[in-house]
Amino acid sequence: MHGIFHDRSFLTRSTYATLTAFLAWSVAAVVPSTARGAELPMGLATGSIEAHMAIDGKQWAPLPTSSNPVYAGTTFRTGKGTASVRLKDGTQLELRPRTVVELSGSRTAPTVKIAVGQVFFRVPVTSQTALLTSSRATRSRAVSI
């Protein structure tokens, strides 16, 4: 028994197993078990304090400061923090505090639905991105660029 705890390869294997399990648990918390293995991400997102994302709109996970892939159906919300999203077509979104945004569509024709808050954006000329906002007068309207 004494030799097991001093065996360096045992500790290394144990450490790798623990890190692998933690990584798998972390990914499972953000991406549902019906994993999006064949689906390519729409882009990447990062967040700051109090920025969250949800794939299903129900289970919110903190949006990390490192790049995180985003897929159609992802919703973002910022409390006092901010978030950044860069879509594959080059569109850049900066979500200001107290903002809720949902991504839909596809990698080549994404739709950004701004439910509440402020979003600064940069959209390349070749982009097919549609930006939708809510208003009391109409259900939604497209923002022309």
PDB file of C-alpha atoms in Angstrom:
ATOM      1  CA  MET A   1       0.000   0.000   0.000  1.00  0.00           C
ATOM      2  CA  HIS A   2       2.833   2.348   0.907  1.00  0.00           C
ATOM      3  CA  GLY A   3       4.415   1.904  -2.545  1.00  0.00           C
ATOM      4  CA  ILE A   4       1.239   2.892  -4.415  1.00  0.00           C
ATOM      5  CA  PHE A   5       1.147   6.426  -3.055  1.00  0.00           C
ATOM      6  CA  HIS A   6       4.792   7.041  -3.905  1.00  0.00           C
ATOM      7  CA  ASP A   7       4.510   5.648  -7.415  1.00  0.00           C
ATOM      8  CA  ARG A   8       4.905   8.707  -9.625  1.00  0.00           C
ATOM      9  CA  SER A   9       3.101   7.194 -12.629  1.00  0.00           C
ATOM     10  CA  PHE A  10       0.074   6.410 -10.452  1.00  0.00           C
ATOM     11  CA  LEU A  11      -0.168  10.038  -9.365  1.00  0.00           C
ATOM     12  CA  THR A  12       0.214  11.245 -12.933  1.00  0.00           C
ATOM     13  CA  ARG A  13      -2.520   8.928 -14.241  1.00  0.00           C
ATOM     14  CA  SER A  14      -4.762   9.934 -11.358  1.00  0.00           C
ATOM     15  CA  THR A  15      -4.183  13.615 -12.052  1.00  0.00           C
ATOM     16  CA  TYR A  16      -4.965  13.224 -15.756  1.00  0.00           C
ATOM     17  CA  ALA A  17      -8.092  11.222 -14.975  1.00  0.00           C
ATOM     18  CA  THR A  18      -9.294  13.923 -12.579  1.00  0.00           C
ATOM     19  CA  LEU A  19      -8.617  16.728 -15.065  1.00  0.00           C
ATOM     20  CA  THR A  20     -10.326  14.799 -17.871  1.00  0.00           C
ATOM     21  CA  ALA A  21     -13.394  14.181 -15.706  1.00  0.00           C
ATOM     22  CA  PHE A  22     -13.547  17.864 -14.730  1.00  0.00           C
ATOM     23  CA  LEU A  23     -13.252  18.956 -18.375  1.00  0.00           C
ATOM     24  CA  ALA A  24     -16.019  16.564 -19.431  1.00  0.00           C
ATOM     25  CA  TRP A  25     -18.258  17.828 -16.613  1.00  0.00           C
ATOM     26  CA  SER A  26     -17.579  21.463 -17.561  1.00  0.00           C
ATOM     27  CA  VAL A  27     -18.457  20.897 -21.212  1.00  0.00           C
ATOM     28  CA  ALA A  28     -21.592  18.955 -20.248  1.00  0.00           C
ATOM     29  CA  ALA A  29     -22.749  21.907 -18.156  1.00  0.00           C
ATOM     30  CA  VAL A  30     -22.761  24.172 -21.229  1.00  0.00           C
ATOM     31  CA  VAL A  31     -23.490  21.814 -24.138  1.00  0.00           C
ATOM     32  CA  PRO A  32     -26.454  19.437 -23.755  1.00  0.00           C
ATOM     33  CA  SER A  33     -25.957  15.674 -23.956  1.00  0.00           C
ATOM     34  CA  THR A  34     -27.523  15.626 -27.428  1.00  0.00           C
ATOM     35  CA  ALA A  35     -24.156  17.145 -28.266  1.00  0.00           C
ATOM     36  CA  ARG A  36     -23.655  19.173 -31.298  1.00  0.00           C
ATOM     37  CA  GLY A  37     -20.914  16.886 -32.598  1.00  0.00           C
ATOM     38  CA  ALA A  38     -21.754  17.195 -36.287  1.00  0.00           C
ATOM     39  CA  GLU A  39     -22.913  20.813 -36.066  1.00  0.00           C
ATOM     40  CA  LEU A  40     -20.300  23.498 -36.571  1.00  0.00           C
ATOM     41  CA  PRO A  41     -20.408  26.499 -34.226  1.00  0.00           C
ATOM     42  CA  MET A  42     -21.829  29.819 -35.421  1.00  0.00           C
ATOM     43  CA  GLY A  43     -18.978  31.663 -33.737  1.00  0.00           C
ATOM     44  CA  LEU A  44     -17.179  32.299 -30.462  1.00  0.00           C
ATOM     45  CA  ALA A  45     -18.191  34.233 -27.351  1.00  0.00           C
ATOM     46  CA  THR A  46     -16.483  35.579 -24.245  1.00  0.00           C
ATOM     47  CA  GLY A  47     -17.893  37.244 -21.172  1.00  0.00           C
ATOM     48  CA  SER A  48     -17.059  39.227 -18.096  1.00  0.00           C
ATOM     49  CA  ILE A  49     -18.599  39.386 -14.645  1.00  0.00           C
ATOM     50  CA  GLU A  50     -22.264  38.331 -14.602  1.00  0.00           C
ATOM     51  CA  ALA A  51     -22.436  37.259 -18.270  1.00  0.00           C
ATOM     52  CA  HIS A  52     -24.265  33.969 -18.872  1.00  0.00           C
ATOM     53  CA  MET A  53     -25.297  31.765 -21.757  1.00  0.00           C
ATOM     54  CA  ALA A  54     -27.884  29.022 -22.217  1.00  0.00           C
ATOM     55  CA  ILE A  55     -28.380  26.547 -25.030  1.00  0.00           C
ATOM     56  CA  ASP A  56     -31.996  25.812 -24.085  1.00  0.00           C
ATOM     57  CA  GLY A  57     -32.892  29.144 -22.448  1.00  0.00           C
ATOM     58  CA  LYS A  58     -33.344  27.420 -19.082  1.00  0.00           C
ATOM     59  CA  GLN A  59     -29.984  26.197 -17.787  1.00  0.00           C
ATOM     60  CA  TRP A  60     -27.718  29.218 -17.522  1.00  0.00           C
ATOM     61  CA  ALA A  61     -23.948  28.813 -17.269  1.00  0.00           C
ATOM     62  CA  PRO A  62     -21.366  31.540 -16.697  1.00  0.00           C
ATOM     63  CA  LEU A  63     -19.824  32.755 -19.939  1.00  0.00           C
ATOM     64  CA  PRO A  64     -16.068  32.346 -19.484  1.00  0.00           C
ATOM     65  CA  THR A  65     -13.459  34.947 -20.357  1.00  0.00           C
ATOM     66  CA  SER A  66     -11.901  32.454 -22.777  1.00  0.00           C
ATOM     67  CA  SER A  67     -13.434  31.754 -26.188  1.00  0.00           C
ATOM     68  CA  ASN A  68     -16.500  29.540 -26.044  1.00  0.00           C
ATOM     69  CA  PRO A  69     -18.241  28.100 -29.150  1.00  0.00           C
ATOM     70  CA  VAL A  70     -21.838  29.209 -29.739  1.00  0.00           C
ATOM     71  CA  TYR A  71     -24.568  27.464 -31.716  1.00  0.00           C
ATOM     72  CA  ALA A  72     -28.001  28.328 -33.078  1.00  0.00           C
ATOM     73  CA  GLY A  73     -30.434  28.608 -30.170  1.00  0.00           C
ATOM     74  CA  THR A  74     -27.865  30.042 -27.748  1.00  0.00           C
ATOM     75  CA  THR A  75     -29.166  32.859 -25.540  1.00  0.00           C
ATOM     76  CA  PHE A  76     -26.914  35.378 -23.796  1.00  0.00           C
ATOM     77  CA  ARG A  77     -27.728  37.593 -20.842  1.00  0.00           C
ATOM     78  CA  THR A  78     -25.564  40.133 -19.106  1.00  0.00           C
ATOM     79  CA  GLY A  79     -26.214  41.401 -15.607  1.00  0.00           C
ATOM     80  CA  LYS A  80     -23.716  44.057 -14.646  1.00  0.00           C
ATOM     81  CA  GLY A  81     -21.197  42.556 -17.059  1.00  0.00           C
ATOM     82  CA  THR A  82     -20.637  42.515 -20.795  1.00  0.00           C
ATOM     83  CA  ALA A  83     -20.161  39.863 -23.470  1.00  0.00           C
ATOM     84  CA  SER A  84     -18.567  39.700 -26.911  1.00  0.00           C
ATOM     85  CA  VAL A  85     -19.618  37.465 -29.793  1.00  0.00           C
ATOM     86  CA  ARG A  86     -17.768  37.037 -33.072  1.00  0.00           C
ATOM     87  CA  LEU A  87     -19.708  35.152 -35.716  1.00  0.00           C
ATOM     88  CA  LYS A  88     -18.067  33.099 -38.472  1.00  0.00           C
ATOM     89  CA  ASP A  89     -19.088  35.638 -41.125  1.00  0.00           C
ATOM     90  CA  GLY A  90     -17.047  38.332 -39.334  1.00  0.00           C
ATOM     91  CA  THR A  91     -19.952  40.047 -37.539  1.00  0.00           C
ATOM     92  CA  GLN A  92     -18.913  41.308 -34.090  1.00  0.00           C
ATOM     93  CA  LEU A  93     -21.393  41.927 -31.262  1.00  0.00           C
ATOM     94  CA  GLU A  94     -20.666  43.723 -27.985  1.00  0.00           C
ATOM     95  CA  LEU A  95     -23.457  43.136 -25.447  1.00  0.00           C
ATOM     96  CA  ARG A  96     -23.737  45.919 -22.895  1.00  0.00           C
ATOM     97  CA  PRO A  97     -24.947  45.383 -19.291  1.00  0.00           C
ATOM     98  CA  ARG A  98     -28.550  44.199 -18.774  1.00  0.00           C
ATOM     99  CA  THR A  99     -28.894  42.780 -22.295  1.00  0.00           C
ATOM    100  CA  VAL A 100     -30.572  39.586 -23.551  1.00  0.00           C
ATOM    101  CA  VAL A 101     -29.789  38.280 -27.061  1.00  0.00           C
ATOM    102  CA  GLU A 102     -30.587  35.013 -28.865  1.00  0.00           C
ATOM    103  CA  LEU A 103     -28.757  33.569 -31.869  1.00  0.00           C
ATOM    104  CA  SER A 104     -30.567  31.545 -34.521  1.00  0.00           C
ATOM    105  CA  GLY A 105     -30.249  30.815 -38.212  1.00  0.00           C
ATOM    106  CA  SER A 106     -27.117  29.293 -39.680  1.00  0.00           C
ATOM    107  CA  ARG A 107     -23.390  29.985 -39.937  1.00  0.00           C
ATOM    108  CA  THR A 108     -23.888  31.664 -43.316  1.00  0.00           C
ATOM    109  CA  ALA A 109     -27.106  33.545 -42.459  1.00  0.00           C
ATOM    110  CA  PRO A 110     -27.243  34.154 -38.695  1.00  0.00           C
ATOM    111  CA  THR A 111     -30.119  35.953 -36.973  1.00  0.00           C
ATOM    112  CA  VAL A 112     -29.507  37.973 -33.814  1.00  0.00           C
ATOM    113  CA  LYS A 113     -32.668  38.676 -31.777  1.00  0.00           C
ATOM    114  CA  ILE A 114     -32.158  41.504 -29.301  1.00  0.00           C
ATOM    115  CA  ALA A 115     -34.820  41.054 -26.609  1.00  0.00           C
ATOM    116  CA  VAL A 116     -33.698  43.869 -24.324  1.00  0.00           C
ATOM    117  CA  GLY A 117     -30.644  46.054 -23.810  1.00  0.00           C
ATOM    118  CA  GLN A 118     -27.952  47.504 -26.023  1.00  0.00           C
ATOM    119  CA  VAL A 119     -25.720  45.805 -28.565  1.00  0.00           C
ATOM    120  CA  PHE A 120     -22.898  47.470 -30.445  1.00  0.00           C
ATOM    121  CA  PHE A 121     -22.131  45.674 -33.690  1.00  0.00           C
ATOM    122  CA  ARG A 122     -19.757  45.637 -36.647  1.00  0.00           C
ATOM    123  CA  VAL A 123     -21.133  43.906 -39.716  1.00  0.00           C
ATOM    124  CA  PRO A 124     -19.011  43.250 -42.813  1.00  0.00           C
ATOM    125  CA  VAL A 125     -20.473  44.298 -46.169  1.00  0.00           C
ATOM    126  CA  THR A 126     -20.680  40.650 -47.278  1.00  0.00           C
ATOM    127  CA  SER A 127     -22.519  39.510 -44.132  1.00  0.00           C
ATOM    128  CA  GLN A 128     -25.969  37.935 -44.295  1.00  0.00           C
ATOM    129  CA  THR A 129     -26.599  38.598 -40.573  1.00  0.00           C
ATOM    130  CA  ALA A 130     -30.098  39.815 -39.660  1.00  0.00           C
ATOM    131  CA  LEU A 131     -30.492  41.906 -36.496  1.00  0.00           C
ATOM    132  CA  LEU A 132     -33.980  41.863 -34.982  1.00  0.00           C
ATOM    133  CA  THR A 133     -35.229  44.095 -32.189  1.00  0.00           C
ATOM    134  CA  SER A 134     -38.457  44.142 -30.212  1.00  0.00           C
ATOM    135  CA  SER A 135     -40.693  47.145 -29.825  1.00  0.00           C
ATOM    136  CA  ARG A 136     -44.117  47.755 -28.349  1.00  0.00           C
ATOM    137  CA  ALA A 137     -45.505  49.003 -31.667  1.00  0.00           C
ATOM    138  CA  THR A 138     -44.471  45.912 -33.650  1.00  0.00           C
ATOM    139  CA  ARG A 139     -43.586  42.361 -32.745  1.00  0.00           C
ATOM    140  CA  SER A 140     -40.126  42.615 -34.295  1.00  0.00           C
ATOM    141  CA  ARG A 141     -38.375  44.587 -36.958  1.00  0.00           C
ATOM    142  CA  ALA A 142     -35.221  44.090 -38.942  1.00  0.00           C
ATOM    143  CA  VAL A 143     -32.478  46.638 -38.453  1.00  0.00           C
ATOM    144  CA  SER A 144     -31.277  47.832 -41.830  1.00  0.00           C
ATOM    145  CA  ILE A 145     -27.569  48.334 -42.215  1.00  0.00           C
TER     146      ILE A 145
END
